Short mmCIF file of C-alpha atoms in Angstrom, two decimals:
data_model
loop_
_atom_site.label_atom_id
_atom_site.label_comp_id
_atom_site.label_asym_id
_atom_site.label_seq_id
_atom_site.Cartn_x
_atom_site.Cartn_y
_atom_site.Cartn_z
CA UNK M 77 42.07 31.91 169.28
CA UNK M 78 39.75 29.98 171.57
CA UNK M 79 38.04 26.76 170.53
CA UNK M 80 34.72 28.58 170.49
CA UNK M 81 36.09 31.28 168.20
CA UNK M 82 37.51 28.68 165.81
CA UNK M 83 34.22 26.82 165.68
CA UNK M 84 32.14 29.99 165.19
CA UNK M 85 34.42 31.04 162.37
CA UNK M 86 34.06 27.66 160.68
CA UNK M 87 30.26 27.80 160.91
CA UNK M 88 30.17 31.32 159.46
CA UNK M 89 32.43 30.30 156.56
CA UNK M 90 30.24 27.28 155.79
CA UNK M 91 26.87 28.97 156.06
CA UNK M 92 27.63 32.26 154.35
CA UNK M 93 30.07 30.88 151.80
CA UNK M 94 32.68 33.56 152.55
CA UNK M 95 36.47 33.39 152.63
CA UNK M 96 37.95 32.60 156.01
CA UNK M 97 40.12 35.72 155.98
CA UNK M 98 37.03 37.93 155.89
CA UNK M 99 35.63 36.43 159.08
CA UNK M 100 37.36 38.80 161.50
CA UNK M 101 35.96 39.36 165.02
CA UNK M 102 34.65 42.80 164.01
CA UNK M 103 33.00 41.57 160.81
CA UNK M 104 29.26 42.24 160.68
CA UNK M 105 27.22 39.39 159.26
CA UNK M 106 24.99 41.69 157.25
CA UNK M 107 27.27 44.62 156.39
CA UNK M 108 30.54 42.76 155.77
CA UNK M 109 29.70 39.12 155.08
CA UNK M 110 26.73 39.47 152.73
CA UNK M 111 24.11 37.87 154.97
CA UNK M 112 20.45 38.83 154.89
CA UNK M 113 18.00 38.60 157.78
CA UNK M 114 17.11 34.96 157.03
CA UNK M 115 20.81 34.04 156.83
CA UNK M 116 21.35 35.44 160.33
CA UNK M 117 18.40 33.45 161.69
CA UNK M 118 19.88 30.29 160.20
CA UNK M 119 23.33 31.17 161.54
CA UNK M 120 22.02 31.54 165.07
CA UNK M 121 20.27 28.17 164.74
CA UNK M 122 23.56 26.64 163.63
CA UNK M 123 25.29 28.11 166.71
CA UNK M 124 22.58 26.68 168.96
CA UNK M 125 23.00 23.26 167.41
CA UNK M 126 26.80 23.25 167.44
CA UNK M 127 27.21 24.52 171.00
CA UNK M 128 24.08 23.03 172.56
CA UNK M 129 22.92 26.43 173.77
CA UNK M 130 19.60 28.25 173.59
CA UNK M 131 19.77 31.72 172.06
CA UNK M 132 16.45 33.51 172.64
CA UNK M 133 15.19 35.88 169.92
CA UNK M 134 15.92 39.06 171.88
CA UNK M 135 19.53 37.94 172.40
CA UNK M 136 19.83 36.77 168.80
CA UNK M 137 18.86 40.23 167.56
CA UNK M 138 21.91 41.69 169.32
CA UNK M 139 24.34 39.22 167.74
CA UNK M 140 25.40 41.16 164.67
CA UNK M 141 29.15 40.49 164.49
CA UNK M 142 31.41 37.45 164.78
CA UNK M 143 32.65 38.73 168.15
CA UNK M 144 29.07 39.16 169.44
CA UNK M 145 28.47 35.48 168.71
CA UNK M 146 31.70 34.28 170.33
CA UNK M 147 31.14 36.40 173.45
CA UNK M 148 27.54 35.27 173.86
CA UNK M 149 28.37 31.59 173.45
CA UNK M 150 31.40 31.73 175.76
CA UNK M 151 29.30 33.49 178.40
CA UNK M 152 26.59 30.79 178.14
CA UNK M 153 29.13 27.98 178.25
CA UNK M 154 30.93 29.60 181.22
CA UNK M 155 27.84 29.66 183.37
CA UNK R 226 -3.95 32.85 119.95
CA UNK R 227 -7.48 34.07 120.56
CA UNK R 228 -10.91 33.06 119.44
CA UNK R 229 -13.80 35.31 118.46
CA UNK R 230 -11.85 37.27 115.87
CA UNK R 231 -9.73 39.21 118.35
CA UNK R 232 -6.43 40.05 116.70
CA UNK R 233 -3.60 39.87 119.21
CA UNK R 234 0.11 40.55 119.09
CA UNK R 235 2.04 37.55 117.79
CA UNK R 236 4.33 35.54 120.07
CA UNK R 237 7.47 33.65 119.07
CA UNK R 238 10.00 31.42 120.82
CA UNK R 239 13.52 32.87 120.89
CA UNK R 240 15.29 30.75 123.52
CA UNK R 241 15.09 27.24 124.96
CA UNK R 242 16.71 25.42 127.87
CA UNK R 243 16.35 21.90 129.20
CA UNK R 244 17.48 19.70 132.07
CA UNK R 245 16.04 16.18 131.89
CA UNK R 246 16.92 12.51 132.28
CA UNK R 247 18.73 12.60 128.92
CA UNK R 248 20.98 15.33 130.29
CA UNK R 249 21.46 19.07 130.04
CA UNK R 250 21.32 21.22 126.95
CA UNK R 251 18.72 21.31 124.18
CA UNK R 252 20.96 20.04 121.38
CA UNK R 253 22.57 17.30 123.50
CA UNK R 254 19.21 15.99 124.72
CA UNK R 255 17.60 16.18 121.26
CA UNK R 256 20.46 14.26 119.65
CA UNK R 257 20.13 11.50 122.23
CA UNK R 258 16.36 11.43 121.85
CA UNK R 259 16.49 11.08 118.05
CA UNK R 260 19.05 8.29 118.50
CA UNK R 261 16.48 6.38 120.55
CA UNK R 262 18.36 6.55 123.85
CA UNK R 263 16.57 6.21 127.18
CA UNK R 264 17.11 8.24 130.34
CA UNK R 265 15.31 5.79 132.62
CA UNK R 266 17.31 3.88 135.24
CA UNK R 267 17.27 2.43 138.73
CA UNK R 268 16.72 4.95 141.50
CA UNK R 269 20.01 5.40 143.39
CA UNK R 270 19.23 8.55 145.33
CA UNK R 271 17.20 6.83 148.08
CA UNK R 272 16.33 3.33 149.26
CA UNK R 273 13.45 1.84 147.27
CA UNK R 274 13.41 -1.55 149.05
CA UNK R 275 9.88 -1.14 150.40
CA UNK R 276 8.46 0.48 147.26
CA UNK R 277 6.99 -1.43 144.30
CA UNK R 278 8.44 1.05 141.76
CA UNK R 279 12.24 1.24 141.81
CA UNK R 280 12.99 3.13 138.60
CA UNK R 281 12.78 6.71 137.35
CA UNK R 282 14.23 9.19 134.93
CA UNK R 283 16.79 11.22 136.86
CA UNK R 284 19.13 13.89 135.56
CA UNK R 285 22.55 12.26 135.05
CA UNK R 286 25.19 13.61 137.41
CA UNK R 287 28.58 14.76 136.18
CA UNK R 288 30.17 17.78 134.60
CA UNK R 289 28.41 20.33 132.43
CA UNK R 290 30.83 19.71 129.58
CA UNK R 291 29.44 16.16 129.30
CA UNK R 292 25.82 17.35 129.38
CA UNK R 293 25.47 16.22 132.98
CA UNK R 294 24.55 18.07 136.16
CA UNK R 295 26.88 19.09 138.96
CA UNK R 296 24.79 21.70 140.75
CA UNK R 297 27.95 23.29 142.20
CA UNK R 298 28.78 24.48 138.69
CA UNK R 299 25.48 26.39 138.60
CA UNK R 300 24.52 27.60 142.06
CA UNK R 301 26.80 28.68 144.95
CA UNK R 302 26.80 26.13 147.78
CA UNK R 303 25.47 28.68 150.29
CA UNK R 304 22.43 29.34 148.07
CA UNK R 305 21.60 25.69 147.34
CA UNK R 306 20.07 25.20 150.80
CA UNK R 307 17.69 28.08 150.09
CA UNK R 308 15.96 26.27 147.23
CA UNK R 309 14.55 22.82 146.66
CA UNK R 310 15.93 20.89 143.72
CA UNK R 311 12.97 21.80 141.50
CA UNK R 312 14.03 25.44 141.76
CA UNK R 313 17.63 24.49 141.06
CA UNK R 314 16.51 22.68 137.89
CA UNK R 315 14.48 25.75 136.86
CA UNK R 316 17.56 27.96 137.25
CA UNK R 317 19.67 25.55 135.18
CA UNK R 318 17.12 25.42 132.32
CA UNK R 319 16.48 29.17 132.53
CA UNK R 320 20.22 29.89 132.26
CA UNK R 321 20.40 28.03 128.96
CA UNK R 322 17.17 29.55 127.63
CA UNK R 323 18.06 33.13 128.52
CA UNK R 324 21.57 32.82 127.10
CA UNK R 325 20.21 31.15 123.98
CA UNK R 326 17.76 34.03 123.43
CA UNK R 327 20.47 36.65 123.73
CA UNK R 328 17.94 38.85 125.54
CA UNK R 329 19.55 41.24 128.00
CA UNK R 330 17.14 44.06 128.88
CA UNK R 331 19.02 47.26 128.10
CA UNK R 332 17.24 49.45 130.65
CA UNK R 333 14.75 49.55 133.53
CA UNK R 334 11.76 49.85 131.20
CA UNK R 335 12.86 46.71 129.33
CA UNK R 336 13.40 44.85 132.62
CA UNK R 337 9.87 45.78 133.67
CA UNK R 338 8.55 44.39 130.36
CA UNK R 339 10.24 41.00 130.91
CA UNK R 340 8.39 38.53 133.12
CA UNK R 341 8.69 34.99 134.42
CA UNK R 342 6.12 32.20 134.61
CA UNK R 343 7.66 28.90 135.66
CA UNK R 344 5.37 26.38 137.35
CA UNK R 345 5.62 23.03 139.06
CA UNK R 346 3.15 20.27 139.71
CA UNK R 347 4.25 19.47 143.23
CA UNK R 348 7.03 21.85 144.27
CA UNK R 349 9.50 21.24 147.07
CA UNK R 350 8.35 17.81 148.17
CA UNK R 351 11.73 16.59 149.38
CA UNK R 352 12.24 19.81 151.35
CA UNK R 353 8.81 19.36 152.96
CA UNK R 354 9.69 15.75 153.80
CA UNK R 355 12.91 16.79 155.54
CA UNK R 356 11.22 19.55 157.52
CA UNK R 357 8.38 17.21 158.52
CA UNK R 358 10.88 14.72 159.89
CA UNK R 359 12.27 17.42 162.19
CA UNK R 360 8.74 18.26 163.32
CA UNK R 361 7.75 14.67 164.13
CA UNK R 362 10.94 14.16 166.12
CA UNK R 363 10.09 17.15 168.31
CA UNK R 364 12.58 19.48 166.63
CA UNK R 365 10.17 21.87 164.90
CA UNK R 366 12.27 24.76 166.21
CA UNK R 367 15.18 23.50 164.10
CA UNK R 368 13.28 23.97 160.85
CA UNK R 369 15.30 26.24 158.58
CA UNK R 370 14.20 29.82 157.88
CA UNK R 371 14.63 28.83 154.23
CA UNK R 372 12.12 25.98 154.45
CA UNK R 373 9.12 27.91 153.12
CA UNK R 374 10.89 29.85 150.33
CA UNK R 375 12.61 26.62 149.33
CA UNK R 376 9.37 24.66 148.99
CA UNK R 377 7.00 27.25 147.49
CA UNK R 378 6.22 26.63 143.83
CA UNK R 379 6.32 30.26 142.68
CA UNK R 380 9.85 30.63 144.05
CA UNK R 381 11.13 29.11 140.78
CA UNK R 382 9.82 32.22 139.04
CA UNK R 383 10.99 34.32 141.98
CA UNK R 384 14.57 33.02 141.92
CA UNK R 385 14.86 33.38 138.14
CA UNK R 386 13.59 36.96 138.31
CA UNK R 387 16.04 37.82 141.10
CA UNK R 388 18.99 36.33 139.21
CA UNK R 389 18.29 38.23 135.98
CA UNK R 390 16.49 41.35 137.21
CA UNK R 391 13.34 40.56 135.22
CA UNK R 392 10.76 42.84 136.83
CA UNK R 393 7.70 42.14 134.68
CA UNK R 394 4.78 39.83 135.58
CA UNK R 395 6.00 37.20 138.05
CA UNK R 396 3.59 34.32 138.04
CA UNK R 397 3.42 30.59 138.47
CA UNK R 398 1.20 27.75 137.33
CA UNK R 399 0.15 24.74 139.41
CA UNK R 400 -2.00 22.34 137.38
CA UNK R 401 -0.33 18.97 138.06
CA UNK R 402 0.88 17.39 134.83
CA UNK R 403 -0.66 20.12 132.64
CA UNK R 404 1.49 22.81 134.32
CA UNK R 405 4.07 23.13 131.54
CA UNK R 406 1.57 23.74 128.74
CA UNK R 407 -0.51 26.10 130.88
CA UNK R 408 2.64 28.09 131.72
CA UNK R 409 3.62 28.44 128.05
CA UNK R 410 0.08 29.23 126.93
CA UNK R 411 -0.68 31.68 129.71
CA UNK R 412 2.68 33.43 129.31
CA UNK R 413 2.10 33.73 125.55
CA UNK R 414 -1.29 35.28 126.25
CA UNK R 415 0.25 37.81 128.66
CA UNK R 416 2.49 38.94 125.81
CA UNK R 417 -0.42 38.93 123.36
CA UNK R 418 -2.49 41.08 125.69
CA UNK R 419 0.34 43.55 126.20
CA UNK R 420 1.34 42.77 129.79
CA UNK R 421 4.92 41.99 128.74
CA UNK R 422 7.22 41.90 125.72
CA UNK R 423 9.21 38.88 126.88
CA UNK R 424 8.24 36.01 129.20
CA UNK R 425 10.58 33.33 130.53
CA UNK R 426 8.16 30.42 130.87
CA UNK R 427 8.11 26.71 131.61
CA UNK R 428 7.95 24.07 134.29
CA UNK R 429 10.21 22.32 136.78
CA UNK R 430 9.81 19.17 138.85
CA UNK R 431 11.89 17.22 141.36
CA UNK R 432 9.43 14.72 142.82
CA UNK R 433 11.60 11.64 142.38
CA UNK R 434 12.00 11.30 146.13
CA UNK R 435 10.67 8.83 148.67
CA UNK R 436 7.38 10.67 149.26
CA UNK R 437 6.78 11.29 145.57
CA UNK R 438 7.38 7.72 144.45
CA UNK R 439 5.44 6.30 147.41
CA UNK R 440 2.51 8.60 146.69
CA UNK R 441 2.21 7.73 143.01
CA UNK R 442 2.73 4.05 143.88
CA UNK R 443 -0.18 4.26 146.29
CA UNK R 444 -2.32 5.73 143.51
CA UNK R 445 -1.33 2.69 141.40
CA UNK R 446 -0.05 5.05 138.72
CA UNK R 447 3.52 3.81 138.24
CA UNK R 448 5.10 1.01 136.23
CA UNK R 449 6.30 -1.82 138.47
CA UNK R 450 6.90 -4.67 136.00
CA UNK R 451 10.16 -3.38 134.54
CA UNK R 452 12.34 -2.74 137.59
CA UNK R 453 15.05 -4.97 136.11
CA UNK R 454 14.82 -3.46 132.61
CA UNK R 455 14.25 0.25 133.26
CA UNK R 456 14.71 1.39 129.67
CA UNK R 457 11.75 -0.79 128.63
CA UNK R 458 9.36 0.53 131.31
CA UNK R 459 7.91 3.59 129.58
CA UNK R 460 6.05 2.11 126.59
CA UNK R 461 3.15 4.33 125.52
CA UNK R 462 0.38 2.51 123.58
CA UNK R 463 2.24 -0.81 123.84
CA UNK R 464 0.20 -3.74 125.10
CA UNK R 465 2.80 -4.43 127.83
CA UNK R 466 2.55 -0.97 129.44
CA UNK R 467 1.69 -0.95 133.13
CA UNK R 468 1.92 2.64 134.35
CA UNK R 469 4.07 5.73 133.99
CA UNK R 470 7.69 6.22 134.98
CA UNK R 471 8.47 9.32 137.02
CA UNK R 472 10.99 11.77 135.62
CA UNK R 473 12.60 14.96 136.91
CA UNK R 474 13.92 18.12 135.35
CA UNK R 475 12.88 21.43 133.85
CA UNK R 476 12.08 23.03 130.52
CA UNK R 477 12.20 26.79 130.06
CA UNK R 478 11.39 28.84 126.94
CA UNK R 479 11.86 32.49 126.18
CA UNK R 480 8.65 33.76 124.59
CA UNK R 481 8.72 37.12 122.88
CA UNK R 482 6.47 39.48 120.97
CA UNK R 483 7.23 39.01 117.25
CA UNK R 484 8.16 42.63 116.40
CA UNK R 485 10.28 42.88 119.56
CA UNK R 486 12.21 39.78 118.51
CA UNK R 487 12.62 40.99 114.93
CA UNK R 488 13.76 44.44 116.00
CA UNK R 489 16.68 43.01 117.95
CA UNK R 490 17.52 40.43 115.29
CA UNK R 491 16.76 37.48 117.54
CA UNK R 492 16.87 33.92 116.28
CA UNK R 493 13.26 32.71 116.06
CA UNK R 494 12.53 29.01 116.57
CA UNK R 495 8.77 28.96 116.13
CA UNK R 496 5.55 30.86 116.69
CA UNK R 497 2.98 30.02 119.36
CA UNK R 498 -0.22 30.12 117.32
CA UNK R 499 -2.79 28.27 119.40
CA UNK R 500 -3.71 27.38 122.96
CA UNK R 501 -6.74 25.58 124.36
CA UNK R 502 -7.88 24.45 127.79
CA UNK R 503 -10.65 22.41 129.33
CA UNK R 504 -11.76 20.66 132.51
CA UNK R 505 -13.15 17.12 132.75
CA UNK R 506 -15.41 17.69 135.76
CA UNK R 507 -15.31 13.92 136.10
CA UNK R 508 -12.76 12.25 138.43
CA UNK R 509 -9.71 13.25 140.50
CA UNK R 510 -7.24 11.04 138.63
CA UNK R 511 -8.99 9.18 135.76
CA UNK R 512 -9.67 10.78 132.38
CA UNK R 513 -13.29 11.07 131.26
CA UNK R 514 -14.83 8.70 128.75
CA UNK R 515 -13.33 9.10 125.28
CA UNK R 516 -10.98 11.66 126.88
CA UNK R 517 -13.62 14.16 125.87
CA UNK R 518 -11.90 16.87 127.92
CA UNK R 519 -8.70 16.35 125.92
CA UNK R 520 -10.75 16.50 122.73
CA UNK R 521 -12.21 19.85 123.74
CA UNK R 522 -8.79 21.27 124.74
CA UNK R 523 -7.32 20.29 121.36
CA UNK R 524 -10.35 21.65 119.53
CA UNK R 525 -10.07 24.96 121.38
CA UNK R 526 -6.36 25.15 120.56
CA UNK R 527 -7.07 24.64 116.86
CA UNK R 528 -9.85 27.22 116.93
CA UNK R 529 -7.59 29.81 118.54
CA UNK R 530 -4.93 29.07 115.89
CA UNK R 531 -7.60 29.30 113.19
CA UNK R 532 -6.44 26.04 111.64
CA UNK R 533 -7.95 22.62 110.90
CA UNK R 534 -6.51 19.20 111.83
CA UNK R 535 -5.28 18.82 108.23
CA UNK R 536 -2.80 21.64 108.94
CA UNK R 537 -1.07 19.65 111.70
CA UNK R 538 1.73 17.21 110.85
CA UNK R 539 2.91 16.23 114.33
CA UNK R 540 1.32 15.67 117.75
CA UNK R 541 3.44 15.31 120.86
CA UNK R 542 1.07 13.20 122.95
CA UNK R 543 0.57 13.31 126.68
CA UNK R 544 1.05 9.51 126.33
CA UNK R 545 2.22 8.60 129.81
CA UNK R 546 2.25 4.80 129.34
CA UNK R 547 -0.74 4.13 131.59
CA UNK R 548 -3.16 1.38 130.51
CA UNK R 549 -6.22 3.66 130.50
CA UNK R 550 -4.92 7.08 129.48
CA UNK R 551 -2.96 6.23 126.34
CA UNK R 552 -5.80 4.65 124.40
CA UNK R 553 -8.28 7.30 125.52
CA UNK R 554 -6.00 10.07 124.25
CA UNK R 555 -5.56 8.16 121.00
CA UNK R 556 -9.34 7.92 120.69
CA UNK R 557 -9.70 11.67 121.22
CA UNK R 558 -7.00 12.48 118.65
CA UNK R 559 -8.58 10.10 116.13
CA UNK R 560 -11.93 11.74 116.66
CA UNK R 561 -10.39 15.19 116.18
CA UNK R 562 -8.49 14.30 113.02
CA UNK R 563 -11.11 12.12 111.37
CA UNK R 564 -9.98 11.23 107.85
CA UNK R 565 -6.79 13.27 108.32
CA UNK R 566 -5.56 10.82 110.99
CA UNK R 567 -3.55 8.89 108.42
CA UNK R 568 -1.47 11.96 107.58
CA UNK R 569 -0.37 12.88 111.08
CA UNK R 570 2.46 11.48 113.20
CA UNK R 571 2.01 11.29 116.98
CA UNK R 572 4.69 10.19 119.42
CA UNK R 573 5.27 10.17 123.15
CA UNK R 574 8.70 11.43 124.18
CA UNK R 575 7.90 10.22 127.70
CA UNK R 576 9.01 6.84 126.37
CA UNK R 577 12.60 8.14 126.63
CA UNK R 578 12.57 10.43 129.67
CA UNK R 579 9.55 9.36 131.72
CA UNK R 580 6.86 11.71 132.95
CA UNK R 581 8.27 15.00 134.19
CA UNK R 582 4.88 15.96 135.71
CA UNK R 583 4.79 19.77 135.92
CA UNK R 584 7.84 20.07 133.66
CA UNK R 585 6.47 17.67 131.02
CA UNK R 586 4.55 20.22 128.94
CA UNK R 587 7.53 22.57 128.78
CA UNK R 588 10.12 19.99 127.70
CA UNK R 589 7.63 18.48 125.27
CA UNK R 590 6.97 21.96 123.87
CA UNK R 591 10.70 22.16 123.19
CA UNK R 592 10.65 18.75 121.49
CA UNK R 593 7.67 19.82 119.35
CA UNK R 594 9.51 22.96 118.26
CA UNK R 595 12.64 20.96 117.42
CA UNK R 596 10.48 18.53 115.43
CA UNK R 597 9.36 21.52 113.34
CA UNK R 598 12.90 22.91 113.04
CA UNK R 599 14.53 19.64 112.00
CA UNK R 600 11.52 18.14 110.15
CA UNK R 601 11.69 14.96 112.17
CA UNK R 602 9.27 13.22 114.54
CA UNK R 603 10.99 11.87 117.67
CA UNK R 604 10.31 8.19 118.37
CA UNK R 605 7.99 6.40 120.76
CA UNK R 606 10.41 3.92 122.31
CA UNK R 607 9.26 0.41 123.28
CA UNK R 608 6.14 0.56 121.12
CA UNK R 609 6.61 -3.00 119.94
CA UNK R 610 3.05 -4.21 119.83
CA UNK R 611 0.32 -1.56 120.06
CA UNK R 612 -2.60 -2.54 122.29
CA UNK R 613 -4.82 -1.30 119.52
CA UNK R 614 -4.35 -0.42 115.87
CA UNK R 615 -4.77 3.11 114.60
CA UNK R 616 -4.50 5.05 111.35
CA UNK R 617 -2.23 7.45 113.25
CA UNK R 618 1.48 6.72 112.85
CA UNK R 619 2.85 6.62 116.38
CA UNK R 620 6.51 6.72 115.29
CA UNK R 621 7.36 3.39 116.87
CA UNK R 622 10.95 2.77 117.94
CA UNK R 623 12.69 5.07 115.45
CA UNK R 624 12.60 8.77 114.62
CA UNK R 625 10.98 9.60 111.27
CA UNK R 626 11.79 12.37 108.83
CA UNK R 627 8.52 14.24 108.30
CA UNK R 628 7.62 17.52 106.68
CA UNK R 629 6.48 19.15 109.91
CA UNK R 630 5.31 22.76 109.78
CA UNK R 631 2.74 22.80 112.60
CA UNK R 632 2.85 20.72 115.79
CA UNK R 633 0.35 20.25 118.61
CA UNK R 634 1.42 19.28 122.14
CA UNK R 635 -0.90 17.86 124.80
CA UNK R 636 -0.70 17.77 128.60
CA UNK R 637 -3.38 16.53 130.98
CA UNK R 638 -3.33 16.62 134.77
CA UNK R 639 -4.92 15.10 137.86
CA UNK R 640 -8.09 16.91 138.75
CA UNK R 641 -9.22 16.67 135.12
CA UNK R 642 -7.27 19.62 133.71
CA UNK R 643 -6.32 19.58 130.02
CA UNK R 644 -4.19 21.89 127.90
CA UNK R 645 -3.03 21.87 124.29
CA UNK R 646 -0.65 24.23 122.54
CA UNK R 647 0.13 24.73 118.86
CA UNK R 648 3.46 25.81 117.37
CA UNK R 649 4.19 26.78 113.77
CA UNK R 650 7.52 27.16 111.97
CA UNK R 651 9.14 30.59 112.39
CA UNK R 652 7.33 33.29 110.38
#
C-alpha cells in the first residue's frame, strides 16, 4: 500500500471512528462507513490539510470512496 | 401553574440528572453538598496569567464510577467534535435523568408526546473562540462543517432528541442566568397546556473558558480576592464577598403529566406547582432598586401556585455572591415574606458549586426538590459574617434539618430577566 493510501486510511479511521479493517479501497464513506454529508465535508478538509492540496467542491462531490480519495490525491501530488 | 382560575393538567418531576463541579450523579452531588464540600478550584484548563480571576467550579475529571467525568465514557470520540462541551454536559445530565425516570416511549405516538427543552445562557463559546482564531489567521476555509451545529444553543435539545427519539416539542431557552428556571417553567406549562405528556428540561453551560472568564472579568462581575483560597470565594451574603465564581455543568429534569406518571407507576419526586416571571426594564446587568423585578417574579409564582409565603419553608436563592445582588434579593424576599420571614430558610447552593449561569436554575431546581425529599436545607458555605442581619435563616455553613414541604427557587439574568419556580412534595 502506498504512503498516500496508508495516510488516507488513518485519517478515515480517526474522523469516522471506524475499525481499520472496514476501510477497504471500495468502501463508500456514506454507505459503508456511516458518514453523513457533513462528515464527508470534514473528511475532505482533513485530506486537504494533511496532503497540502486543494480539493474544489465539484471534485470533492465525486470523492465517495476511499479509493476515490487516494486516486485524487495521488494525481494531484503527481502533477 | 396558572393564574386567573384556569385549571391545568398537573406536572410532576419523575427523573433528575446532574453534572456539576461537585461531580456527576444526583445522589453523589447531594451527599457532598450536604457535607459542606466545595467544588471550586484553580482553573487548570487554560492559562489565567493575564486574568484577574483564576478560579472556577469545573466538573472533576476521572471515571464515572467515582462520580467524575471522562467524556469518552459517554460520547463516541468521533461525535465529540460535533458538539461543544455545553452540549456534552447536557447529554450526560439527560442520560441520568432519562434513566432515572424509567421513561421509554413504547410507540411512535408516545415519542411524539415527549419533548425536550434544554437551554444555555451562552452556548458554544469555546467553539466560537476556536473558529474565530482560524478566521483571524486567514484560515476561514478551515472552519469545521460542525462549527455551527456545535455552537448553537438549541442543539443541546436537538442532540438529546436525536439520541432518544423524542419527537415532541423541541425548544430551547436563552435568558442568561435565568435560563434554567425558564426552561423548567416553560416546559411544565407545555405539559399543562397539552402540548406534551413528558418534557426533558433543563440547562447546560460550559463558559469556563478564556473568553468567558475574560468577559465576566471585564464586567467586574467575578470574585478576584480568593484566588489562593478558591473554596472560600463564593460567599453569598457574607461581608467579604467580592463577586461570583463561574461554574460549569448541566441539570436536566424529566417533567411529566401527573396521570401519565401514575399510570406507568413512575417514582414521583415533586410537583411543579408555581412559576412566575418578570422583567426589570432597568439596566443591562444591575438589578433594579429593591430587586423589585425579583419580588414580582416571586409574587407571580406564588399566585400561580395559589399559595401564600407562609406555605413556603425553603428558598433556594439566586444568591451569586455579588456585593449588590445578594442584599437586594434578600430585601425582596423579606418584603415578600413579611412576618413569615422568620419561619423560612433560604440558602445559596452557589456557595459550593459557583454560578452555573444558564444551568444554575436547573441544578438548583434539583437541589430544591431534594431539600423537600430529604427535609433538609443545604448550606450556604462561607457565610461567616453576614453583611446585614435578617430574620431569614440563611443556613450558614451547615445543612439544617427542616420540615420542608414547599420550596421556591429563584434565578435572575442579565438584561433584567427574573424567574421563580415552586415545587411541592409529591402528591
